[in-house]
């Protein structure tokens, strides 16, 4: 009789577990993944794109926010095992490039395009080995400004980007690497840059500022911008 009860209890427990479809995911990136500007701008925390997903998909998915402001892929590589692999996620959203592309006074970027590509491929390979599925996301179109406001050129000298035909174009050249990797590795891609440009009606400073998608820093999303990324993930069926 006791044996029968034990079998019955185990069967019920297995049945209950089978109904729980929640799985683990990780959002791996920089400040636009972390939403580091939200406290500064007094934006609602629940409007971060990772939080929007966790709230709307409650009981289905648990996404750990592994975004850290100011980081490049080189920085992120040092914490990759701890923040991503050790969590054994089924899905990993990867969104880097904004800080990698910053051009220093030496005239060189923080992370070269060759090294940026190598780092992304390393992340992808290790995630796959770990049983996970990588999803790539391009970075937002920055608002350059005139150097006298609080936008991008007020912090990074315009002259450093002249060879790349402007900072926005230069940043998008890093996105081109992300696009090419996604195509070559047959990975899902959320082209956030193109989605934001489409929503803004153009890739000029005037259009991007008027859109309300990017905050006064010129390189961080507002809640409105974050919703575009959130919706793209849902529309793409990238969560179970």
Protein backbone atom coordinates (compact mmCIF):
# COMPACT_ATOMS: atom_id res chain seq x y z
CA UNK A 1 0.00 0.00 0.00
CA UNK A 2 2.82 2.38 0.95
CA UNK A 3 4.60 1.55 -2.29
CA UNK A 4 1.45 2.35 -4.26
CA UNK A 5 1.12 5.71 -2.50
CA UNK A 6 4.74 6.60 -3.27
CA UNK A 7 4.26 5.78 -6.96
CA UNK A 8 1.04 7.83 -7.03
CA UNK A 9 2.76 10.85 -5.41
CA UNK A 10 5.68 10.68 -7.85
CA UNK A 11 3.30 10.50 -10.78
CA UNK A 12 1.37 13.54 -9.57
CA UNK A 13 4.60 15.48 -9.04
CA UNK A 14 5.78 14.62 -12.55
CA UNK A 15 2.46 15.72 -13.96
CA UNK A 16 2.63 19.05 -12.17
CA UNK A 17 6.19 19.59 -13.36
CA UNK A 18 5.24 18.85 -16.94
CA UNK A 19 2.81 21.74 -16.88
CA UNK A 20 5.53 24.23 -15.97
CA UNK A 21 6.99 25.60 -19.21
CA UNK A 22 9.20 28.26 -17.59
CA UNK A 23 12.76 28.19 -18.84
CA UNK A 24 15.88 30.26 -18.24
CA UNK A 25 17.30 32.88 -20.57
CA UNK A 26 20.03 35.51 -20.27
CA UNK A 27 20.21 39.02 -21.75
CA UNK A 28 23.94 39.64 -22.23
CA UNK A 29 25.02 43.15 -23.11
CA UNK A 30 25.92 46.67 -21.99
CA UNK A 31 23.94 49.62 -20.61
CA UNK A 32 21.15 49.27 -23.17
CA UNK A 33 20.56 45.76 -21.88
CA UNK A 34 20.92 46.75 -18.23
CA UNK A 35 18.81 49.88 -18.68
CA UNK A 36 21.49 51.77 -16.77
CA UNK A 37 20.07 55.15 -17.78
CA UNK A 38 16.63 54.48 -16.25
CA UNK A 39 17.45 55.70 -12.70
CA UNK A 40 19.23 58.77 -14.14
CA UNK A 41 16.27 59.71 -16.37
CA UNK A 42 13.67 58.63 -13.83
CA UNK A 43 12.20 56.10 -16.24
CA UNK A 44 10.01 53.31 -14.77
CA UNK A 45 12.06 50.17 -14.06
CA UNK A 46 9.33 47.89 -15.37
CA UNK A 47 9.73 49.53 -18.81
CA UNK A 48 13.20 48.07 -19.42
CA UNK A 49 12.97 45.60 -22.30
CA UNK A 50 14.15 42.67 -20.17
CA UNK A 51 11.62 43.53 -17.46
CA UNK A 52 8.83 43.88 -20.03
CA UNK A 53 9.56 40.35 -21.22
CA UNK A 54 9.74 38.93 -17.71
CA UNK A 55 6.45 40.57 -16.75
CA UNK A 56 4.54 39.67 -19.90
CA UNK A 57 5.92 36.12 -20.05
CA UNK A 58 5.64 35.36 -16.34
CA UNK A 59 5.46 31.62 -15.75
CA UNK A 60 6.93 30.93 -19.19
CA UNK A 61 10.41 32.40 -19.08
CA UNK A 62 12.84 33.82 -16.55
CA UNK A 63 15.37 36.20 -18.13
CA UNK A 64 18.44 37.14 -16.12
CA UNK A 65 19.71 40.62 -16.96
CA UNK A 66 23.46 40.30 -17.48
CA UNK A 67 23.93 43.78 -18.91
CA UNK A 68 26.64 46.05 -17.50
CA UNK A 69 26.98 49.70 -18.49
CA UNK A 70 30.08 50.77 -20.39
CA UNK A 71 31.20 47.29 -21.30
CA UNK A 72 32.70 46.08 -24.56
CA UNK A 73 32.77 42.47 -25.73
CA UNK A 74 36.33 42.34 -24.40
CA UNK A 75 35.15 43.31 -20.91
CA UNK A 76 32.19 40.93 -21.11
CA UNK A 77 34.38 38.01 -22.09
CA UNK A 78 35.95 38.09 -18.61
CA UNK A 79 32.59 37.49 -16.90
CA UNK A 80 31.00 35.35 -19.60
CA UNK A 81 31.29 32.03 -17.79
CA UNK A 82 29.95 33.37 -14.49
CA UNK A 83 27.13 35.49 -15.84
CA UNK A 84 26.04 33.33 -18.77
CA UNK A 85 27.36 29.78 -19.02
CA UNK A 86 27.05 28.91 -15.34
CA UNK A 87 23.34 29.74 -15.51
CA UNK A 88 22.78 27.14 -18.25
CA UNK A 89 20.30 29.27 -20.20
CA UNK A 90 18.30 27.85 -23.08
CA UNK A 91 18.34 31.23 -24.83
CA UNK A 92 20.94 34.01 -24.74
CA UNK A 93 20.27 37.46 -26.21
CA UNK A 94 23.58 39.11 -27.19
CA UNK A 95 23.65 42.88 -27.69
CA UNK A 96 27.07 44.58 -27.88
CA UNK A 97 28.80 47.10 -30.10
CA UNK A 98 28.04 50.59 -28.81
CA UNK A 99 31.09 50.67 -26.54
CA UNK A 100 33.29 48.49 -28.77
CA UNK A 101 32.94 51.05 -31.57
CA UNK A 102 34.01 54.10 -29.51
CA UNK A 103 37.07 55.68 -31.16
CA UNK A 104 39.83 56.74 -28.76
CA UNK A 105 42.23 59.68 -29.07
CA UNK A 106 44.73 57.29 -30.62
CA UNK A 107 42.36 56.98 -33.56
CA UNK A 108 41.73 53.32 -32.76
CA UNK A 109 38.43 51.88 -31.52
CA UNK A 110 38.15 50.40 -28.06
CA UNK A 111 37.74 47.00 -29.69
CA UNK A 112 38.82 46.42 -33.27
CA UNK A 113 36.32 44.99 -35.72
CA UNK A 114 38.38 41.82 -36.03
CA UNK A 115 38.43 41.32 -32.27
CA UNK A 116 34.73 42.24 -31.98
CA UNK A 117 33.88 39.50 -34.46
CA UNK A 118 36.13 37.01 -32.69
CA UNK A 119 34.51 37.74 -29.33
CA UNK A 120 30.99 37.31 -30.71
CA UNK A 121 31.95 34.01 -32.35
CA UNK A 122 33.47 32.85 -29.06
CA UNK A 123 30.24 33.64 -27.20
CA UNK A 124 28.17 31.85 -29.84
CA UNK A 125 30.36 28.74 -29.88
CA UNK A 126 30.45 28.41 -26.08
CA UNK A 127 26.70 28.97 -25.71
CA UNK A 128 26.03 26.24 -28.25
CA UNK A 129 28.44 23.86 -26.50
CA UNK A 130 26.54 24.62 -23.29
CA UNK A 131 23.25 23.58 -24.91
CA UNK A 132 21.92 27.11 -25.41
CA UNK A 133 20.62 29.07 -28.38
CA UNK A 134 22.20 32.48 -29.14
CA UNK A 135 20.14 35.36 -30.54
CA UNK A 136 21.97 38.42 -31.88
CA UNK A 137 20.74 42.01 -31.55
CA UNK A 138 22.17 45.05 -33.32
CA UNK A 139 22.73 48.28 -31.42
CA UNK A 140 20.69 51.45 -31.69
CA UNK A 141 21.41 54.35 -34.09
CA UNK A 142 23.15 56.97 -31.99
CA UNK A 143 22.24 60.67 -32.12
CA UNK A 144 25.46 62.54 -32.89
CA UNK A 145 24.56 66.13 -31.94
CA UNK A 146 26.71 69.19 -32.57
CA UNK A 147 29.25 68.84 -29.77
CA UNK A 148 27.71 71.67 -27.72
CA UNK A 149 24.64 69.82 -26.52
CA UNK A 150 24.61 66.69 -24.32
CA UNK A 151 24.47 64.25 -27.22
CA UNK A 152 27.17 61.89 -28.50
CA UNK A 153 29.69 64.42 -29.85
CA UNK A 154 29.69 66.28 -26.55
CA UNK A 155 31.55 63.28 -25.10
CA UNK A 156 33.37 61.84 -28.12
CA UNK A 157 35.19 64.11 -30.56
CA UNK A 158 33.60 64.32 -33.99
CA UNK A 159 36.99 64.46 -35.71
CA UNK A 160 37.74 60.89 -34.62
CA UNK A 161 34.77 59.66 -36.66
CA UNK A 162 35.29 61.67 -39.84
CA UNK A 163 37.07 58.78 -41.56
CA UNK A 164 34.07 56.56 -40.82
CA UNK A 165 31.69 59.19 -42.26
CA UNK A 166 30.31 60.07 -38.85
CA UNK A 167 29.79 58.22 -35.59
CA UNK A 168 26.36 56.84 -36.47
CA UNK A 169 27.63 55.31 -39.69
CA UNK A 170 30.74 53.99 -37.92
CA UNK A 171 28.64 52.33 -35.21
CA UNK A 172 26.45 50.74 -37.84
CA UNK A 173 29.55 49.19 -39.42
CA UNK A 174 29.85 47.13 -36.22
CA UNK A 175 26.22 46.17 -36.66
CA UNK A 176 27.14 44.93 -40.14
CA UNK A 177 29.48 42.45 -38.48
CA UNK A 178 26.61 41.25 -36.29
CA UNK A 179 24.35 40.89 -39.34
CA UNK A 180 26.98 38.95 -41.26
CA UNK A 181 27.64 36.60 -38.35
CA UNK A 182 23.93 35.94 -37.92
CA UNK A 183 23.65 35.07 -41.61
CA UNK A 184 26.77 32.91 -41.65
CA UNK A 185 25.98 31.08 -38.42
CA UNK A 186 22.26 30.80 -39.26
CA UNK A 187 21.22 32.56 -36.07
CA UNK A 188 18.12 34.60 -35.27
CA UNK A 189 18.79 38.33 -35.63
CA UNK A 190 16.86 41.25 -34.21
CA UNK A 191 17.99 44.23 -36.28
CA UNK A 192 17.23 46.82 -33.66
CA UNK A 193 19.10 49.55 -35.57
CA UNK A 194 16.88 49.15 -38.63
CA UNK A 195 13.72 48.77 -36.55
CA UNK A 196 14.42 52.05 -34.75
CA UNK A 197 15.29 53.90 -37.97
CA UNK A 198 12.07 52.64 -39.51
CA UNK A 199 10.05 53.76 -36.49
CA UNK A 200 11.78 57.18 -36.51
CA UNK A 201 11.19 57.67 -40.21
CA UNK A 202 14.88 58.12 -40.99
CA UNK A 203 18.43 57.89 -39.69
CA UNK A 204 19.10 61.61 -39.23
CA UNK A 205 19.58 63.37 -35.91
CA UNK A 206 16.39 65.34 -36.51
CA UNK A 207 14.27 62.22 -37.11
CA UNK A 208 15.79 60.27 -34.22
CA UNK A 209 15.40 63.12 -31.71
CA UNK A 210 11.79 63.74 -32.76
CA UNK A 211 10.99 60.04 -32.44
CA UNK A 212 11.52 60.00 -28.67
CA UNK A 213 13.26 56.62 -28.95
CA UNK A 214 16.65 57.78 -27.69
CA UNK A 215 17.41 59.70 -24.51
CA UNK A 216 19.41 62.99 -24.23
CA UNK A 217 22.73 61.10 -24.10
CA UNK A 218 22.26 60.12 -27.73
CA UNK A 219 23.18 56.49 -27.16
CA UNK A 220 20.63 55.06 -24.74
CA UNK A 221 17.06 53.92 -25.31
CA UNK A 222 14.04 55.52 -23.75
CA UNK A 223 11.18 53.25 -22.63
CA UNK A 224 9.62 53.92 -26.04
CA UNK A 225 12.78 52.64 -27.73
CA UNK A 226 12.93 49.63 -25.43
CA UNK A 227 9.37 48.71 -26.40
CA UNK A 228 10.44 48.37 -30.02
CA UNK A 229 13.01 45.75 -29.02
CA UNK A 230 10.55 44.02 -26.71
CA UNK A 231 7.93 43.84 -29.46
CA UNK A 232 10.45 42.56 -32.01
CA UNK A 233 11.32 39.66 -29.72
CA UNK A 234 7.65 38.77 -29.28
CA UNK A 235 6.84 39.18 -32.97
CA UNK A 236 9.81 37.03 -33.93
CA UNK A 237 8.56 34.17 -31.76
CA UNK A 238 11.96 34.04 -30.09
CA UNK A 239 10.58 32.92 -26.74
CA UNK A 240 8.80 29.62 -26.18
